[in-house]
Short mmCIF file of C-alpha atoms and ligand atoms in Angstrom, two decimals:
data_model
loop_
_atom_site.label_atom_id
_atom_site.label_comp_id
_atom_site.label_asym_id
_atom_site.label_seq_id
_atom_site.Cartn_x
_atom_site.Cartn_y
_atom_site.Cartn_z
CA MET A 215 12.60 30.99 -1.71
CA GLN A 216 10.93 30.87 1.71
CA GLU A 217 7.65 31.94 0.15
CA ILE A 218 7.87 29.25 -2.53
CA LEU A 219 8.57 26.52 0.05
CA ASP A 220 5.78 27.72 2.34
CA ASP A 221 3.36 27.71 -0.60
CA ILE A 222 4.36 24.14 -1.46
CA ALA A 223 4.03 22.97 2.17
CA GLU A 224 0.63 24.64 2.36
CA VAL A 225 -0.62 22.75 -0.72
CA MET A 226 0.81 19.50 0.64
CA SER A 227 -0.91 19.95 4.00
CA THR A 228 -4.32 19.69 2.33
CA ALA A 229 -3.48 16.87 -0.10
CA THR A 230 -5.78 13.90 0.27
CA GLU A 231 -4.02 11.40 -2.04
CA ARG A 232 -0.88 10.83 0.01
CA GLY A 233 0.10 7.30 -1.08
CA GLN A 234 0.82 4.35 1.21
CA VAL A 235 3.58 4.25 3.81
CA ALA A 236 5.99 1.32 3.49
CA ASP A 237 4.63 -1.48 5.65
CA TYR A 238 7.24 -4.24 5.37
CA ILE A 239 8.64 -3.35 8.80
CA PRO A 240 6.73 -1.98 11.82
CA GLU A 241 9.03 1.05 12.24
CA LEU A 242 8.09 2.38 8.79
CA ALA A 243 4.46 1.24 8.93
CA ALA A 244 3.95 3.30 12.10
CA VAL A 245 5.08 6.61 10.56
CA ASN A 246 2.30 9.23 10.34
CA PRO A 247 1.49 9.72 6.61
CA ASN A 248 0.32 13.31 7.13
CA GLN A 249 3.84 14.69 7.51
CA PHE A 250 5.66 16.75 4.91
CA ALA A 251 8.96 18.61 4.79
CA ILE A 252 11.09 20.33 2.20
CA SER A 253 14.57 21.86 2.50
CA VAL A 254 16.67 23.68 -0.05
CA ALA A 255 20.39 24.05 0.67
CA LEU A 256 22.26 26.64 -1.36
CA PRO A 257 26.00 26.54 -2.09
CA ASN A 258 26.48 29.74 -0.07
CA GLY A 259 25.49 27.81 3.05
CA GLN A 260 21.96 29.14 3.40
CA THR A 261 19.17 26.62 3.97
CA TYR A 262 15.47 27.30 3.51
CA SER A 263 12.86 24.89 4.83
CA SER A 264 9.17 24.42 5.31
CA GLY A 265 7.15 21.73 7.10
CA CYS A 266 8.74 19.41 9.66
CA ALA A 267 12.26 19.76 8.26
CA GLN A 268 13.97 18.81 11.56
CA GLN A 269 12.02 15.56 11.87
CA LEU A 270 14.28 12.51 11.45
CA PHE A 271 13.28 9.79 8.98
CA SER A 272 14.84 6.64 7.56
CA ILE A 273 16.82 7.58 4.46
CA GLN A 274 16.74 3.98 3.15
CA SER A 275 17.83 3.82 -0.49
CA ILE A 276 19.03 7.42 -0.59
CA SER A 277 22.04 5.99 1.27
CA LYS A 278 22.98 4.22 -1.97
CA VAL A 279 24.23 7.54 -3.36
CA PHE A 280 26.64 7.83 -0.43
CA SER A 281 27.90 4.23 -0.63
CA LEU A 282 28.41 4.59 -4.39
CA THR A 283 30.41 7.78 -3.80
CA LEU A 284 32.57 5.96 -1.26
CA ALA A 285 33.00 2.99 -3.61
CA LEU A 286 34.13 5.22 -6.48
CA GLY A 287 36.66 6.80 -4.11
CA LYS A 288 38.03 3.43 -3.05
CA LEU A 289 37.87 1.48 -6.31
CA GLY A 290 37.59 4.07 -9.07
CA ASP A 291 36.34 2.65 -12.35
CA ALA A 292 36.69 -0.93 -11.04
CA VAL A 293 33.23 -0.29 -9.51
CA TRP A 294 31.83 -0.90 -12.98
CA ASN A 295 33.10 -4.48 -12.94
CA LYS A 296 30.71 -5.03 -10.03
CA VAL A 297 27.62 -3.18 -11.22
CA GLY A 298 26.41 -1.67 -14.47
CA ARG A 299 25.17 1.85 -15.08
CA GLU A 300 21.98 1.32 -17.03
CA PRO A 301 18.41 1.89 -15.85
CA SER A 302 16.78 -1.41 -14.94
CA GLY A 303 13.14 -0.68 -15.76
CA ASP A 304 12.35 -3.14 -12.96
CA PRO A 305 11.31 -2.70 -9.31
CA PHE A 306 14.05 -1.94 -6.77
CA ASN A 307 14.08 -5.44 -5.34
CA SER A 308 13.65 -7.40 -8.58
CA ILE A 309 15.70 -10.52 -9.26
CA VAL A 310 14.74 -11.24 -12.90
CA GLN A 311 17.53 -9.41 -14.73
CA LEU A 312 20.22 -10.99 -12.58
CA GLU A 313 19.82 -14.39 -14.23
CA HIS A 314 20.06 -13.01 -17.75
CA GLU A 315 23.05 -10.86 -16.86
CA GLN A 316 25.11 -13.45 -14.96
CA GLY A 317 24.55 -11.95 -11.54
CA LYS A 318 25.79 -8.44 -12.42
CA PRO A 319 23.24 -5.85 -11.23
CA ARG A 320 22.18 -3.24 -13.75
CA ASN A 321 23.09 -0.26 -11.58
CA PRO A 322 24.22 0.67 -8.04
CA PHE A 323 20.80 1.97 -6.95
CA ILE A 324 18.65 -1.16 -7.22
CA ASN A 325 18.96 -3.38 -4.14
CA ALA A 326 21.15 -5.99 -5.85
CA GLY A 327 23.51 -3.26 -7.03
CA ALA A 328 23.72 -1.60 -3.62
CA ILE A 329 24.41 -4.96 -1.97
CA ALA A 330 27.19 -5.61 -4.51
CA ILE A 331 28.63 -2.16 -3.73
CA VAL A 332 28.74 -2.92 0.01
CA ASP A 333 30.50 -6.20 -0.76
CA ALA A 334 32.99 -4.35 -2.98
CA ILE A 335 33.94 -1.76 -0.35
CA MET A 336 34.08 -4.20 2.55
CA MET A 337 37.55 -5.31 1.39
CA GLY A 338 38.07 -7.75 4.22
CA HIS A 339 37.06 -5.28 6.93
CA GLU A 340 34.65 -6.04 9.74
CA PRO A 341 31.07 -4.79 9.08
CA LYS A 342 31.44 -2.47 12.09
CA GLU A 343 34.47 -0.78 10.55
CA LEU A 344 32.79 -0.29 7.19
CA LEU A 345 29.63 1.01 8.82
CA ALA A 346 31.63 3.48 10.86
CA GLU A 347 33.26 4.64 7.65
CA ILE A 348 29.92 5.05 5.83
CA LEU A 349 28.41 6.96 8.77
CA GLN A 350 31.51 9.11 9.09
CA PHE A 351 31.29 9.95 5.40
CA VAL A 352 27.63 10.95 5.64
CA ARG A 353 28.40 13.14 8.69
CA PHE A 354 31.27 14.70 6.78
CA ILE A 355 29.31 15.59 3.65
CA ALA A 356 26.33 16.85 5.67
CA ASN A 357 28.72 18.68 8.03
CA ASP A 358 26.76 17.28 10.97
CA ASN A 359 28.15 14.85 13.54
CA SER A 360 24.78 14.13 15.12
CA ILE A 361 23.65 11.87 12.23
CA ALA A 362 23.10 8.30 13.45
CA ILE A 363 21.77 4.88 12.55
CA ASP A 364 18.38 3.71 13.85
CA GLU A 365 19.30 0.27 15.19
CA LYS A 366 15.65 -0.80 15.54
CA VAL A 367 15.02 -0.20 11.83
CA ALA A 368 18.18 -2.13 10.93
CA LEU A 369 17.14 -5.13 13.05
CA SER A 370 13.65 -5.17 11.52
CA GLU A 371 15.16 -5.03 8.02
CA LEU A 372 17.33 -7.97 8.95
CA ALA A 373 14.37 -9.96 10.23
CA THR A 374 12.30 -9.44 7.07
CA GLY A 375 14.94 -9.27 4.35
CA HIS A 376 14.29 -12.59 2.62
CA ARG A 377 14.33 -11.05 -0.82
CA ASN A 378 17.62 -9.26 -0.24
CA THR A 379 19.06 -12.54 1.04
CA ALA A 380 17.88 -14.14 -2.20
CA LEU A 381 19.49 -11.37 -4.28
CA ALA A 382 22.80 -11.73 -2.43
CA SER A 383 22.76 -15.53 -2.66
CA PHE A 384 21.91 -15.41 -6.34
CA MET A 385 24.83 -13.06 -7.03
CA ALA A 386 27.06 -15.32 -4.92
CA SER A 387 26.08 -18.27 -7.10
CA PHE A 388 27.78 -16.43 -9.97
CA GLY A 389 30.86 -15.88 -7.81
CA ARG A 390 30.09 -12.20 -7.49
CA ILE A 391 30.02 -11.82 -3.69
CA GLU A 392 33.35 -11.98 -1.89
CA HIS A 393 32.31 -11.75 1.77
CA GLU A 394 29.96 -13.67 4.04
CA ILE A 395 26.40 -12.83 3.01
CA PRO A 396 25.12 -12.07 6.56
CA GLN A 397 27.97 -9.58 7.02
CA VAL A 398 27.27 -7.85 3.70
CA LEU A 399 23.52 -7.68 4.34
CA GLY A 400 23.96 -6.56 7.95
CA THR A 401 26.05 -3.64 6.71
CA TYR A 402 23.60 -2.86 3.90
CA TYR A 403 20.64 -2.76 6.32
CA HIS A 404 22.45 -0.49 8.73
CA GLN A 405 23.39 1.83 5.90
CA CYS A 406 19.71 2.00 4.85
CA SER A 407 18.74 2.71 8.48
CA ILE A 408 20.58 6.01 8.77
CA SER A 409 18.13 8.63 10.07
CA MET A 410 18.29 12.17 8.77
CA SER A 411 16.13 15.26 8.66
CA CYS A 412 15.31 17.08 5.43
CA GLU A 413 17.73 19.84 6.44
CA GLN A 414 20.56 17.39 7.00
CA LEU A 415 19.80 15.53 3.80
CA ALA A 416 19.70 18.70 1.70
CA ARG A 417 23.11 19.74 3.07
CA SER A 418 24.54 16.29 2.35
CA GLY A 419 23.89 16.78 -1.37
CA LEU A 420 25.75 20.09 -1.70
CA PHE A 421 28.89 18.46 -3.09
CA LEU A 422 26.85 17.25 -6.07
CA VAL A 423 25.57 20.77 -6.77
CA SER A 424 28.93 22.46 -7.34
CA ASP A 425 31.04 20.02 -9.35
CA GLY A 426 32.17 17.94 -6.38
CA VAL A 427 32.89 20.81 -3.96
CA ASN A 428 30.71 21.56 -0.96
CA LYS A 429 30.98 25.32 -1.33
CA SER A 430 29.42 25.95 2.08
CA THR A 431 32.45 24.32 3.72
CA GLY A 432 34.93 24.85 0.88
CA ILE A 433 35.80 21.13 0.86
CA ARG A 434 36.18 19.13 -2.34
CA VAL A 435 34.51 15.74 -1.86
CA VAL A 436 34.91 14.25 -5.36
CA SER A 437 36.29 15.42 -8.71
CA SER A 438 33.97 17.39 -10.96
CA ARG A 439 33.87 14.52 -13.43
CA ARG A 440 32.79 12.11 -10.70
CA ALA A 441 30.09 14.49 -9.44
CA ARG A 442 28.66 14.73 -12.96
CA ARG A 443 28.62 10.97 -13.27
CA ILE A 444 26.90 10.41 -9.93
CA ASN A 445 24.27 12.96 -10.99
CA SER A 446 23.75 11.21 -14.31
CA LEU A 447 23.22 7.88 -12.54
CA MET A 448 20.72 9.52 -10.17
CA LEU A 449 18.83 10.93 -13.15
CA MET A 450 18.71 7.63 -15.05
CA CYS A 451 18.36 5.12 -12.20
CA GLY A 452 17.50 6.95 -8.95
CA HIS A 453 13.79 6.12 -9.00
CA TYR A 454 13.96 2.53 -10.31
CA ASP A 455 11.22 1.83 -12.84
CA GLY A 456 9.87 5.31 -12.12
CA SER A 457 13.08 7.07 -13.21
CA GLY A 458 11.71 8.08 -16.61
CA GLU A 459 8.56 9.48 -15.05
CA PHE A 460 10.58 11.43 -12.47
CA ALA A 461 12.87 12.88 -15.17
CA TYR A 462 9.79 13.83 -17.19
CA ARG A 463 7.98 15.50 -14.32
CA VAL A 464 10.86 17.01 -12.32
CA GLY A 465 13.88 17.03 -14.64
CA LEU A 466 16.53 16.74 -11.92
CA PRO A 467 18.89 13.98 -10.76
CA GLY A 468 17.14 12.44 -7.76
CA LYS A 469 17.31 9.48 -5.42
CA SER A 470 14.36 8.14 -3.49
CA GLY A 471 14.01 5.85 -0.49
CA VAL A 472 11.08 3.84 0.86
CA GLY A 473 11.17 5.97 4.00
CA GLY A 474 9.55 8.65 1.79
CA GLY A 475 12.57 10.87 1.27
CA ILE A 476 13.96 12.17 -2.02
CA LEU A 477 17.28 13.94 -2.52
CA ALA A 478 17.32 15.99 -5.73
CA ILE A 479 20.19 17.99 -7.19
CA ALA A 480 19.78 21.16 -9.24
CA PRO A 481 23.31 21.52 -10.65
CA ASN A 482 24.93 24.87 -9.79
CA LYS A 483 21.73 25.91 -8.01
CA ALA A 484 20.75 23.88 -4.96
CA SER A 485 20.46 20.58 -3.15
CA ILE A 486 16.88 19.76 -2.29
CA ALA A 487 15.42 17.24 0.15
CA VAL A 488 11.75 16.42 0.43
CA TRP A 489 10.02 13.99 2.75
CA SER A 490 6.51 12.63 2.82
CA PRO A 491 6.18 9.01 3.90
CA GLY A 492 3.32 7.97 1.58
CA LEU A 493 4.66 6.14 -1.48
CA ASP A 494 3.35 5.60 -5.00
CA LYS A 495 3.04 2.06 -6.41
CA ILE A 496 6.70 2.02 -7.40
CA GLY A 497 7.89 2.95 -3.90
CA ASN A 498 8.78 6.60 -4.46
CA SER A 499 7.37 9.40 -2.27
CA LYS A 500 4.10 10.50 -3.81
CA LEU A 501 3.87 14.03 -2.43
CA GLY A 502 7.66 14.39 -2.47
CA THR A 503 7.55 14.09 -6.24
CA VAL A 504 4.63 16.51 -6.54
CA ALA A 505 6.48 19.01 -4.32
CA LEU A 506 9.62 18.81 -6.46
CA GLU A 507 7.52 19.27 -9.57
CA MET A 508 6.05 22.46 -8.05
CA LEU A 509 9.47 23.71 -6.95
CA VAL A 510 10.95 23.23 -10.40
CA GLN A 511 8.00 25.00 -12.02
CA ARG A 512 8.46 28.00 -9.72
CA THR A 513 12.29 28.16 -9.98
CA GLY A 514 12.96 26.94 -13.52
CA TRP A 515 15.60 24.58 -12.09
CA SER A 516 14.92 21.64 -14.44
CA ILE A 517 18.16 20.70 -16.19
CA PHE A 518 16.27 20.54 -19.49
N1 LIG B 280 15.99 -1.26 2.94
C1 LIG B 280 15.15 -1.30 1.77
C2 LIG B 280 15.29 -2.67 1.12
O1 LIG B 280 16.36 -3.18 1.10
C3 LIG B 280 15.55 -0.21 0.83
C4 LIG B 280 14.67 -0.13 -0.38
C5 LIG B 280 14.36 1.26 -0.85
O2 LIG B 280 14.48 2.27 -0.15
N2 LIG B 280 13.85 1.34 -2.07
O3 LIG B 280 14.32 -3.24 0.67
#
């Protein structure tokens, strides 16, 4: 495994087409595009890495997997009254479907859906309390109490989030948002601003590898049925309007973020995190996808 990861990192270090880093906030625009990391966490607790796998980055939309998991724990199937579970075929921050579908987001991984999920799990609590719960959950599944939120990123998101404000307001116009919009969005932005390294991120996905149990700690996080369903949503919706392409090329459930990270799950095999900040036109890590494609070719881990 170490040899495979080193080979991949070596190829990535010479890649010239690295995509464009997200530039909607200065904190992401300033990230050096020449970085690359990959980590593979195995259920037996071993982790293999190559590249700058300790380097922290903004997990952004990968956090939507964790908030969905929390929401399913709190609300069970009632989550599906709030959001659908169909691919959108539209960009992550698109508003067009919302009008046709009476303000109900297609799935929990597009921005509108993730904002609706935050609203659903707020349940009258203060944003601070919910945030503490989300962060605590991420620390728990990654088995790492050092994971934290980058406040600067969150404040920049807040200052530039006009489109997310529009999405939340539009859903509210259909009576679909129960809490004050600034509180919901403030929580959403902080959730997106969690910083993690590839190693931490790979470990955080272990519960999705082994039917809901993190075998490295022996702790059951969700039922096996729920783990399967979260994986299926990641496969169908985790890369927005690039989900079909990702399934075609990589063949694993995966969730991307505009920080350049991707969490991918090879069921019964491994949890994989890749990071390279340059994005393709859809907003998914360009080299991260190439690296996963190479890993799957070498390991035969595609689910197909
Ligand atoms: N914070 C980003 C946003 O709301 C997350 C988007 C993403 O990672 N795709 O626009």
